[in-house]
Amino acid sequence: MTTTRIWEGDKEWDIYEAAKALQQGKLVAFPTETVYGLGANAYHEEAVLKVFQAKKRPQDNPLIVHIASEKDLDDLVEKPLPPFVQLLIEKFWPGPLTLVLKIKKCTSLVSAVTGGQNTVAVRMPSHPIALALLSAAKIPVAAPSANLSGRPSPTNCLHVLSDLQGRIDGIVDGGETCGIGLESTVLDCSSEQLSILRPGAVTAEQIEAVIHMPVSVFSSSATRNRNDVQVPRAPGMKYRHYAPKAPLDLVKGDVEQLSKKVGEWKQQGKKVGLLAVREFGAQITSADVFIACGENNCLSSYARELYRALRAFDDSPTTVDVIVVQAVEETGIGIAIMNRLSKAASSGFYMATNDSNEHSLH
Ligand code: TXA
Ligand code: MG
């Protein structure tokens, strides 16, 4: 057991100490605008291996390298960068867009960061605490989300503590909940065919509008009709993710359809959880546990609160057998929301549709 320290993100001295700890090969969780990351010095082999152990993460799942300045790319990726990558950097960095680029031939990066692949995923976060920490550390920082593998990503300091207390050296507390709430968009720029390996706040349309090149989207949802890539090339996408202990029943439709679905499960004698926008809580009173997630017609609030809401079912004193979850429209960040929800729902559960009467718990 390690003692996990808490540093305060608004104190300069605390940032300095956390940065020193990172340099020395310690594991430090920190807030970003998407979710909390679990940082390790990307040049320090032991530190990088400790990240996989602390998270119980499979070693074939590579990590994103976080940087504070474009200059930091010099030791990481093949130069010169293609002009479209330069455009993306100018437009979206710092921010929630991760670029998968060809790795530099003689980089000092520890090979476990990339799982020995010839590409590296890089991102410059926009959260002021993340940028301050990375600038002070003066090293590239490999940082997966700061959760135990398979749990929803953490969007506040308490979530990190609940998964990793005693397993990591410290956490920089960012105070407020992470603004976006879902992990960054991962864009594979390493081949001619640009593709989004993981949808996030930056959408394919936004990217296409900047570079005027087509971008395909890998999507786990059957309802997407862009030219979807069938095989997930971000190794992380094949693992069970984002899921609370109870199975999810993802339901498309309005308050009546959600209410009907809750009723059907109740009739089967199940204890039912409901995850839906705040306004629906007052209208659907039959669920055993209601956890509010965002406001009606505001996808960004649903995204911001989703992981907190999923975690809340595991923390609730009432254990539910199934969680009925409100599906959202697949536009903008709704694509990323539905990607995470579909993955959570498909791990051990039949995803019911509105017009289907088939239900089974696996
Ligand atoms: O918003 C985020 O991206 C957060 C914060 C902390 O920055 N980080 C994050 O990291 O979500 P992680 O490790 O949980 O997810 C990284 C994803 C995985 O799906 C992984 O397979 C993929 O990026 N990835 C990393 N390196 C890759 C590479 N070289 N090629 C393809 N996919 C890669
Ligand atoms: Mg993760």
XYZ file of C-alpha atoms and ligand atoms in Angstrom:
396
model
C 0.000 0.000 0.000
C 1.239 3.458 -0.938
C 0.040 6.573 0.857
C -1.902 8.613 -1.690
C -1.291 12.352 -1.232
C -3.709 15.045 -2.273
C -2.237 18.183 -3.848
C -4.390 21.257 -4.381
C -4.472 22.257 -8.030
C -4.841 25.973 -7.284
C -1.617 26.116 -5.224
C 1.594 26.772 -7.128
C 3.743 24.892 -4.601
C 1.501 21.826 -4.810
C 1.803 21.798 -8.618
C 5.574 22.055 -8.244
C 5.642 19.087 -5.843
C 3.359 16.993 -8.030
C 5.550 17.794 -11.069
C 8.680 16.727 -9.138
C 6.939 13.475 -8.170
C 6.153 12.811 -11.850
C 9.779 13.437 -12.851
C 10.931 10.963 -10.199
C 8.734 8.218 -11.632
C 5.806 8.463 -9.221
C 2.177 8.050 -10.278
C 0.167 11.278 -10.119
C -3.490 11.631 -11.108
C -4.565 15.039 -12.413
C -7.663 16.731 -13.845
C -8.084 17.409 -17.557
C -11.024 19.001 -19.368
C -12.240 15.478 -20.322
C -11.620 13.115 -17.365
C -8.888 12.639 -14.727
C -5.678 11.091 -16.063
C -3.226 8.852 -14.215
C 0.137 10.344 -15.122
C 3.574 8.745 -15.354
C 6.861 10.023 -16.782
C 6.758 8.625 -20.338
C 10.592 8.302 -20.314
C 10.632 6.230 -17.100
C 10.102 2.524 -17.707
C 9.265 1.534 -14.142
C 6.738 4.387 -13.820
C 4.969 3.365 -17.027
C 4.778 -0.279 -15.938
C 3.344 0.841 -12.578
C 0.470 2.584 -14.409
C -0.644 -0.724 -15.915
C -0.403 -2.420 -12.512
C -2.238 0.323 -10.584
C -5.120 0.331 -13.069
C -5.056 -3.459 -13.644
C -4.857 -2.546 -17.315
C -3.916 -5.092 -20.040
C -0.430 -4.280 -21.350
C -1.468 -4.412 -25.008
C -3.559 -1.263 -24.542
C -1.316 1.741 -25.303
C -1.364 5.041 -23.404
C -1.908 8.618 -24.581
C 1.121 10.898 -24.165
C 0.231 14.336 -22.769
C 2.295 17.404 -23.626
C 2.175 21.123 -22.764
C 3.830 22.545 -25.846
C 4.063 21.704 -29.538
C 7.860 21.605 -29.206
C 7.475 18.457 -27.097
C 6.431 16.627 -30.280
C 10.021 16.825 -31.566
C 11.185 13.824 -29.569
C 7.964 11.833 -30.049
C 6.767 11.822 -33.651
C 8.106 11.656 -37.189
C 8.704 15.141 -38.633
C 7.777 17.017 -40.715
C 4.128 16.637 -39.767
C 1.678 16.358 -42.672
C 0.097 19.804 -43.315
C -3.371 18.572 -42.275
C -1.995 17.516 -38.861
C -0.467 20.968 -38.449
C -3.891 22.474 -39.187
C -5.575 20.229 -36.612
C -3.025 21.213 -33.981
C -3.547 24.911 -34.693
C -7.318 24.568 -34.515
C -7.914 22.032 -31.718
C -4.928 22.151 -29.337
C -4.968 22.566 -26.476
C -8.210 20.578 -26.287
C -9.952 17.176 -26.347
C -8.433 15.807 -29.586
C -5.844 13.000 -29.441
C -3.790 12.480 -32.602
C -2.328 9.065 -33.457
C 0.886 9.833 -35.344
C 3.887 7.905 -36.687
C 6.398 7.489 -33.900
C 9.903 9.005 -34.174
C 12.494 6.322 -34.975
C 14.860 7.054 -32.106
C 12.458 8.420 -29.500
C 13.269 8.145 -25.786
C 9.659 7.048 -25.094
C 9.351 3.818 -23.114
C 8.063 1.184 -25.561
C 5.334 0.029 -23.139
C 3.629 3.430 -23.676
C 2.805 2.475 -27.265
C 2.663 -1.279 -26.810
C 5.582 -1.498 -29.256
C 3.445 -0.072 -32.109
C 4.910 2.262 -34.736
C 2.425 4.979 -33.782
C 1.974 7.132 -30.701
C -1.174 8.875 -29.453
C -0.522 12.472 -28.328
C -2.713 15.123 -26.809
C -2.354 18.626 -25.336
C -5.081 19.083 -22.717
C -6.650 22.517 -22.204
C -7.348 22.250 -18.466
C -5.245 24.969 -16.785
C -4.109 22.621 -13.982
C -3.081 19.922 -16.471
C -1.137 22.464 -18.533
C 0.534 23.933 -15.429
C 1.546 20.473 -14.215
C 2.887 19.346 -17.607
C 4.832 22.607 -18.078
C 6.381 22.286 -14.622
C 7.254 18.596 -15.142
C 8.992 19.330 -18.484
C 8.550 15.745 -19.623
C 5.898 14.016 -21.735
C 3.404 12.330 -19.423
C 1.714 9.042 -20.324
C -1.766 9.179 -18.838
C -4.684 6.810 -19.233
C -7.930 7.668 -17.467
C -7.412 7.400 -13.677
C -9.905 4.596 -13.031
C -9.516 0.886 -12.405
C -9.820 -0.845 -15.792
C -13.471 -1.505 -16.633
C -14.861 1.171 -14.275
C -16.308 4.454 -15.574
C -13.607 7.128 -15.997
C -13.288 9.545 -13.057
C -14.575 13.094 -13.393
C -13.657 14.275 -9.892
C -11.012 13.639 -7.238
C -13.283 11.394 -5.132
C -13.817 8.996 -8.052
C -10.026 8.636 -8.376
C -9.677 8.020 -4.649
C -12.422 5.417 -4.660
C -10.631 3.387 -7.387
C -6.937 4.042 -6.727
C -6.364 5.132 -3.102
C -3.325 3.238 -1.815
C -2.298 2.243 -5.351
C -0.892 5.595 -6.582
C 1.361 8.297 -5.104
C -0.919 11.301 -5.356
C -3.792 13.212 -6.916
C -3.903 16.848 -7.951
C -7.396 17.931 -6.931
C -9.025 20.117 -9.588
C -12.010 21.033 -7.414
C -14.850 21.124 -9.906
C -16.052 18.238 -12.051
C -14.227 17.886 -15.401
C -16.050 20.109 -17.906
C -16.572 17.659 -20.780
C -16.879 14.433 -18.809
C -16.034 11.981 -21.648
C -12.589 11.000 -22.937
C -10.994 12.807 -25.876
C -11.657 12.053 -29.537
C -8.912 9.716 -30.824
C -8.100 10.413 -34.497
C -5.802 8.056 -36.394
C -3.627 10.257 -38.634
C -1.020 7.593 -39.339
C -2.415 6.474 -42.703
C -4.114 8.008 -45.744
C -7.525 6.945 -44.450
C -8.268 9.222 -41.495
C -10.487 7.618 -38.921
C -11.893 8.391 -35.511
C -11.025 5.427 -33.304
C -12.929 6.825 -30.312
C -15.574 9.574 -30.608
C -15.400 12.515 -28.205
C -16.241 16.197 -27.945
C -14.463 17.021 -31.219
C -16.634 15.522 -33.967
C -15.847 14.177 -37.464
C -17.778 17.105 -38.958
C -15.649 19.644 -37.060
C -12.451 17.932 -38.216
C -13.628 17.683 -41.838
C -14.550 21.374 -41.820
C -10.953 22.263 -40.912
C -8.970 19.906 -43.143
C -11.401 19.312 -46.023
C -10.613 15.585 -46.031
C -13.046 12.733 -45.330
C -12.936 11.205 -41.840
C -14.512 7.822 -41.120
C -15.906 6.964 -37.714
C -15.565 3.725 -35.881
C -18.802 3.258 -34.018
C -20.066 0.438 -31.833
C -23.610 1.568 -32.436
C -25.553 -0.110 -35.247
C -27.469 3.074 -35.958
C -24.496 5.025 -37.339
C -24.632 5.330 -41.095
C -21.294 6.983 -41.896
C -18.737 4.670 -43.567
C -17.950 2.903 -40.331
C -14.660 1.119 -39.758
C -15.438 -2.431 -38.662
C -12.326 -3.418 -36.714
C -11.416 -1.272 -33.711
C -7.861 -0.069 -34.207
C -7.596 1.608 -30.801
C -6.798 -1.526 -28.833
C -8.631 -0.090 -25.822
C -11.961 -0.208 -27.608
C -12.173 -3.998 -27.408
C -12.256 -4.153 -23.616
C -15.270 -3.938 -21.319
C -15.578 -0.323 -20.345
C -17.537 2.327 -18.536
C -19.870 -0.160 -16.891
C -21.455 -0.226 -13.434
C -22.082 -3.671 -11.880
C -25.756 -3.957 -12.897
C -26.539 -4.518 -16.599
C -27.850 -1.587 -18.625
C -31.002 -1.502 -20.744
C -30.476 1.363 -23.173
C -33.874 2.726 -24.216
C -34.538 5.114 -27.075
C -37.602 7.260 -26.716
C -39.375 9.751 -24.526
C -40.595 9.723 -20.941
C -43.474 7.318 -21.758
C -41.209 4.717 -23.318
C -38.777 4.866 -20.413
C -41.635 4.573 -17.951
C -43.048 1.577 -19.852
C -39.673 -0.161 -19.788
C -39.262 0.404 -16.054
C -42.774 -1.081 -15.599
C -41.900 -4.183 -17.653
C -38.832 -4.940 -15.553
C -40.811 -4.349 -12.335
C -43.389 -6.875 -13.538
C -40.612 -9.435 -13.862
C -39.855 -8.863 -10.176
C -36.605 -6.946 -10.785
C -35.234 -4.074 -8.734
C -34.919 -1.315 -11.306
C -32.597 1.671 -11.563
C -33.328 4.591 -13.876
C -30.717 6.927 -15.331
C -32.310 9.827 -17.159
C -32.369 13.607 -17.344
C -33.312 15.412 -14.118
C -36.757 16.457 -15.385
C -37.830 12.824 -15.910
C -37.288 11.894 -12.254
C -40.499 13.555 -11.129
C -42.487 11.909 -13.917
C -41.294 8.303 -13.560
C -41.718 7.351 -9.937
C -41.845 3.562 -10.319
C -38.051 2.995 -10.400
C -36.392 1.759 -7.178
C -33.387 4.072 -7.651
C -33.396 7.197 -9.833
C -30.093 8.878 -10.685
C -30.375 12.159 -12.548
C -28.020 12.844 -15.445
C -28.012 16.298 -17.015
C -30.850 18.472 -18.211
C -33.416 17.786 -20.915
C -32.234 18.765 -24.427
C -28.697 19.529 -23.235
C -26.314 16.834 -24.472
C -23.232 18.480 -22.954
C -24.743 18.282 -19.448
C -25.623 14.606 -20.030
C -22.002 13.930 -21.104
C -20.566 15.825 -18.122
C -22.619 13.865 -15.578
C -22.745 10.428 -17.222
C -19.818 8.731 -15.450
C -20.798 10.191 -12.066
C -24.306 8.833 -12.628
C -23.098 5.349 -13.662
C -20.841 5.194 -10.594
C -23.721 6.277 -8.350
C -25.534 2.960 -8.967
C -22.600 1.008 -7.528
C -22.511 3.348 -4.499
C -26.264 3.271 -3.867
C -27.438 1.413 -0.703
C -30.148 -0.210 -2.864
C -28.663 -2.754 -5.257
C -30.573 -2.864 -8.525
C -30.865 -5.823 -10.952
C -31.031 -3.685 -14.077
C -30.562 -0.025 -14.993
C -32.872 1.510 -17.589
C -30.830 4.218 -19.319
C -32.158 7.046 -21.457
C -30.537 6.922 -24.898
C -29.754 10.259 -26.569
C -29.761 11.592 -30.101
C -26.579 10.750 -32.024
C -25.484 14.235 -32.987
C -22.496 16.208 -31.718
C -21.294 14.833 -28.409
C -24.366 12.536 -28.465
C -22.278 10.219 -30.697
C -19.661 9.856 -27.938
C -22.360 9.413 -25.260
C -24.030 6.612 -27.237
C -20.653 4.999 -27.980
C -19.882 4.727 -24.235
C -23.426 3.651 -23.340
C -23.592 1.017 -26.097
C -20.305 -0.458 -24.896
C -21.452 -0.494 -21.281
C -24.808 -2.025 -22.289
C -23.382 -4.675 -24.588
C -21.092 -6.113 -21.940
C -23.357 -8.805 -20.584
C -26.747 -7.617 -21.671
C -29.197 -7.802 -24.533
C -29.765 -4.260 -25.759
C -33.538 -3.885 -25.989
C -35.090 -1.633 -28.606
C -38.443 0.117 -28.345
C -40.335 -2.366 -30.414
C -38.753 -5.474 -28.947
C -40.210 -7.540 -26.158
C -37.133 -9.694 -25.717
C -35.298 -9.178 -22.457
C -32.720 -11.344 -20.874
C -30.088 -10.827 -18.232
C -26.757 -12.537 -18.920
O -9.475 12.269 -22.561
C -8.604 11.397 -22.592
O -8.110 10.972 -23.654
C -8.120 10.840 -21.255
C -7.435 11.962 -20.485
C -6.806 11.500 -19.215
O -6.507 12.592 -21.315
N -7.268 9.718 -21.442
C -7.728 8.498 -21.833
O -6.754 7.508 -21.909
O -8.887 8.275 -22.070
P -7.084 5.957 -22.030
O -5.775 5.262 -21.905
O -8.123 5.586 -21.063
O -7.569 5.759 -23.509
C -6.640 5.815 -24.580
C -7.258 5.259 -25.841
C -7.377 3.756 -25.772
O -8.578 3.356 -26.433
C -6.135 3.299 -26.547
O -6.291 2.026 -27.111
C -6.011 4.377 -27.600
O -6.379 5.573 -26.941
N -4.614 4.502 -28.071
C -3.523 4.891 -27.380
N -2.421 4.842 -28.139
C -2.808 4.423 -29.376
C -2.139 4.162 -30.615
N -0.833 4.332 -30.756
N -2.896 3.730 -31.647
C -4.228 3.570 -31.539
N -4.911 3.797 -30.390
C -4.219 4.214 -29.326
Mg -9.713 4.752 -20.075
